[in-house]
Amino acid sequence: MKKMINNPENVLSEMLEGIAKAHPEYLKKLENANVLVRTDLSKNKVALVSGGGSGHEPAHGGYVGEGMLDAAVAGEVFTSPTPDQVYEAVKAVDRGKGVLLVIKNYSGDVMNFDMAKDMAEMDGIKVESVVVNDDVAVENSTFTTGRRGICGTVFVHKIAGAAAEAGLELEDVKRVAEKVISNVRSMGMALSSCTVPAAGKPNFKLPEDEVEIGMGIHGEPGTHREKIKTADETTEHMLDKILKDMPLNSGDEVAVMVNGMCSTPLMELYIVNRKVNEILSALGVKIHKTFVGEYMTSLEMAGFSISVLKLDSELKKFLGDTANTPAFKLIK
Amino acid sequence: MKKMINNPENVLSEMLEGIAKAHPEYLKKLENANVLVRTDLSKNKVALVSGGGSGHEPAHGGYVGEGMLDAAVAGEVFTSPTPDQVYEAVKAVDRGKGVLLVIKNYSGDVMNFDMAKDMAEMDGIKVESVVVNDDVAVENSTFTTGRRGICGTVFVHKIAGAAAEAGLELEDVKRVAEKVISNVRSMGMALSSCTVPAAGKPNFKLPEDEVEIGMGIHGEPGTHREKIKTADETTEHMLDKILKDMPLNSGDEVAVMVNGMCSTPLMELYIVNRKVNEILSALGVKIHKTFVGEYMTSLEMAGFSISVLKLDSELKKFLGDTANTPAFKLIK
């Protein structure tokens, strides 16, 4: 797999520099940490911090800005950020109203974010955390106890971010984040592997006519491999798995995210969305808002994930509020 | 190359359906044409119509909405839309103030949009057109006399779109569009090919250690092939070619777009942007705004393009105005 990079050892630092140079109106890099923080921290509100291993861009640096994250901590590629880095992020963005950590459910992330929480609390900073585990594919996985956290995390950023921006207190922002987590389900699939720059070879190999269903965003095994099927058949299977886990009834309202893993053209994501829309509409489910694009990727993997978020009036309101970040903008 | 589709013959219609279902707040599909038009056409203003072959998503359907296009005409994959389709788009969006056609410089597009212009003028609709030819790589190409039109077209949509939204008359919107065209230069490169669904095999083959410099968005040949170099070396060469064609002086202001062709991770695009920023900054050029992402793709091609737009106060104003479309949002 060809990569347009310089030295594999420098991809993280050079990427962060490239992001900071591209978006000074939104964010800046902390001097001595791999942390992107909002340029404008003047508003007195609860702060949101997320992050994880790199290689999932635009997650999470692309979501730093108004109405979403106050800081994103970037680990090395597919590697949890260390506790001291998360701690630096928390210190940089706390304005006295406390900090909510949004953690994807990978053992390393959970451990390191928790240690950072302890460190910050010893400084007297109020810190709460939530763990996102939206992936219905498998129960435990390579780096995870319980379900993995994948693209549904972006809904947590958006909605909890809006709640914080609206002035809710830490306990309430956490409550809203937890409601999103309990209402969102996702599932992914891959047509091809990703390649970690330092490794230089694909994480796994798929025969030319096979796909992996339920794959994780680091190439963790899914439920099974199969001969490639049509977009409609594949979508139906994935959505079926989501709906088995979170049944929806006629009249329910949802938001949908069809997320590209990187190398899948937008054309194909829209063909998938056509089927998602058809299936949900046939059930009488109302699709309040649809997002199609690359929200949480896996280096150059081809494939996609579907996320479904069940809405109530509170989630709907915060989902609809203004967001203004490099990778996610919503105009109220 | 695996594709997540149903039948290759239906990719266009199914994609358009998927787009329309995803974004009803922005656009709808015309009943009997492959045209996406703004849902809200109530404002009395000059209308902008663009389009071309499909396979470059989000171009151009993703740019239909406030402050950009009023309609996008979608041809089959890598195939110009027919004159009657463009004509339907023009009729659908004209509100008496005339229509500006934004055409990428490919012989088929120029011919078919021109025929549609003639047809609409016979109906008494005022129509003007501009042809975008921002690609500095080669003078003539497979489907083109003169330079090809590539990602700089998105700047034309954004800025002429804002001019129309601001109430300028047709002649003036055309003048602004032409100023963007004369001030923008682009150049691309590819690490891998694209595959047209109906063909089922890659448009061309690149050895595992080679890249093509100056490649077009349909896989047209560029200036040369070479062994893959570092991101910095490649960026320097491409920007050098752009700056030879449009010299910039200390104090000049520009907007930069680093565009992914599809399969190149955002991580790599940001590493490229780091170098673009370094080179322009060393020249004393002021980077007013940077866009990094996928704006004009080529099915699943890996690679990227760089576009540089030289700004004056008028272009800067319109670039900064609100845009609200599925794929391009800017909050003033």
Short mmCIF file of C-alpha atoms in Angstrom, two decimals, chain A residues 1-6 11 14-15 17-19 21-23 25 54-55 57-58 77 189 191 206-210 228-232 234 262-268 270-274 277 289-290 292 294 299-300 304 322-324 329-331, chain B residues 1-6 11 14-15 17-19 21-23 25 54-55 57-58 77 189 191 206-210 228-232 234 262-268 270-274 277 289-290 292 294 299-300 304 322-324 329-331:
data_model
loop_
_atom_site.label_atom_id
_atom_site.label_comp_id
_atom_site.label_asym_id
_atom_site.label_seq_id
_atom_site.Cartn_x
_atom_site.Cartn_y
_atom_site.Cartn_z
CA MET A 1 0.00 0.00 0.00
CA LYS A 2 1.47 3.33 -1.12
CA LYS A 3 1.33 6.21 1.31
CA MET A 4 1.89 9.90 0.69
CA ILE A 5 3.93 10.54 3.83
CA ASN A 6 7.48 11.45 4.78
CA VAL A 11 3.06 10.95 10.73
CA GLU A 14 3.28 16.22 10.93
CA MET A 15 -0.45 15.56 10.70
CA GLU A 17 0.95 20.43 12.45
CA GLY A 18 -0.96 20.23 9.17
CA ILE A 19 -4.32 20.34 10.98
CA LYS A 21 -2.01 25.21 10.12
CA ALA A 22 -5.21 24.47 8.19
CA HIS A 23 -7.69 25.52 10.85
CA GLU A 25 -9.79 29.80 13.34
CA SER A 54 -4.83 8.37 15.34
CA GLY A 55 -5.75 6.99 11.94
CA GLU A 57 -9.48 11.22 10.95
CA PRO A 58 -11.46 13.44 11.01
CA VAL A 77 -1.70 5.45 15.02
CA MET A 189 -18.02 -3.91 7.24
CA LEU A 191 -13.91 -4.54 1.64
CA LEU A 206 -9.12 -10.35 2.31
CA PRO A 207 -9.44 -12.38 -0.89
CA GLU A 208 -10.50 -10.31 -3.91
CA ASP A 209 -14.09 -11.61 -3.76
CA GLU A 210 -14.60 -11.54 0.02
CA ILE A 228 -19.17 -9.98 -1.59
CA LYS A 229 -22.91 -9.39 -1.95
CA THR A 230 -24.87 -6.49 -3.34
CA ALA A 231 -25.06 -3.18 -1.50
CA ASP A 232 -28.73 -3.83 -0.78
CA THR A 234 -25.21 -6.15 2.80
CA CYS A 262 -11.88 5.87 3.72
CA SER A 263 -11.54 4.24 0.30
CA THR A 264 -15.20 3.72 -0.44
CA PRO A 265 -16.51 6.38 -2.84
CA LEU A 266 -19.32 8.66 -1.68
CA MET A 267 -21.32 7.22 -4.61
CA GLU A 268 -21.43 3.85 -2.85
CA TYR A 270 -25.30 7.06 -1.05
CA ILE A 271 -26.36 3.78 -2.66
CA VAL A 272 -26.22 2.25 0.84
CA ASN A 273 -28.21 5.17 2.24
CA ARG A 274 -30.92 4.59 -0.35
CA ASN A 277 -33.90 4.82 4.00
CA LYS A 289 -31.69 13.74 9.75
CA THR A 290 -29.15 11.81 7.67
CA VAL A 292 -23.40 10.57 4.75
CA GLU A 294 -16.39 10.10 6.33
CA LEU A 299 -6.59 4.71 7.53
CA GLU A 300 -7.21 3.60 3.90
CA PHE A 304 -18.55 1.58 5.69
CA THR A 322 -25.26 24.98 15.56
CA ALA A 323 -21.95 23.16 15.30
CA ASN A 324 -18.92 24.79 13.74
CA LYS A 329 -20.79 21.98 10.59
CA LEU A 330 -24.47 22.35 11.18
CA ILE A 331 -26.33 25.59 10.63
CA MET B 1 -11.55 -3.57 -7.33
CA LYS B 2 -14.49 -4.43 -5.10
CA LYS B 3 -17.47 -2.13 -5.16
CA MET B 4 -20.39 -1.89 -2.76
CA ILE B 5 -23.07 -1.47 -5.42
CA ASN B 6 -26.04 -3.37 -6.82
CA VAL B 11 -25.32 3.33 -9.95
CA GLU B 14 -29.54 4.73 -7.11
CA MET B 15 -26.95 7.28 -6.04
CA GLU B 17 -32.04 8.57 -4.99
CA GLY B 18 -29.69 8.07 -2.02
CA ILE B 19 -28.61 11.72 -2.13
CA LYS B 21 -33.28 10.81 0.52
CA ALA B 22 -30.33 11.94 2.64
CA HIS B 23 -30.70 15.67 2.15
CA GLU B 25 -33.70 19.91 3.52
CA SER B 54 -20.68 11.33 -12.11
CA GLY B 55 -17.94 9.68 -10.07
CA GLU B 57 -18.83 13.13 -5.60
CA PRO B 58 -19.47 15.31 -3.66
CA VAL B 77 -20.02 7.92 -14.65
CA MET B 189 -1.34 13.33 -8.66
CA LEU B 191 -1.12 6.75 -6.35
CA LEU B 206 0.50 1.86 -11.86
CA PRO B 207 3.34 -0.32 -10.57
CA GLU B 208 3.39 -0.68 -6.78
CA ASP B 209 6.27 1.81 -6.39
CA GLU B 210 5.17 4.41 -8.96
CA ILE B 228 7.01 7.39 -5.29
CA LYS B 229 8.72 10.20 -3.39
CA THR B 230 8.02 11.72 0.01
CA ALA B 231 4.94 13.85 0.63
CA ASP B 232 7.19 16.90 0.99
CA THR B 234 5.82 15.63 -4.21
CA CYS B 262 -10.91 9.28 -2.55
CA SER B 263 -8.66 6.59 -1.10
CA THR B 264 -6.03 8.84 0.42
CA PRO B 265 -6.53 9.18 4.19
CA LEU B 266 -7.14 12.63 5.64
CA MET B 267 -3.94 12.05 7.65
CA GLU B 268 -1.91 12.24 4.43
CA TYR B 270 -2.92 17.13 6.32
CA ILE B 271 0.75 16.10 5.97
CA VAL B 272 0.62 17.60 2.47
CA ASN B 273 -1.03 20.74 3.81
CA ARG B 274 1.78 21.16 6.32
CA ASN B 277 1.70 26.03 4.29
CA LYS B 289 -8.32 30.14 4.45
CA THR B 290 -7.50 26.45 3.99
CA VAL B 292 -8.65 20.02 3.44
CA GLU B 294 -12.63 15.44 -0.44
CA LEU B 299 -14.20 7.13 -7.85
CA GLU B 300 -11.77 5.20 -5.62
CA PHE B 304 -4.71 14.37 -4.17
CA THR B 322 -22.42 31.72 4.46
CA ALA B 323 -22.73 28.51 2.45
CA ASN B 324 -25.08 25.74 3.50
CA LYS B 329 -20.81 24.56 4.83
CA LEU B 330 -19.31 27.83 5.90
CA ILE B 331 -20.59 29.83 8.83
#
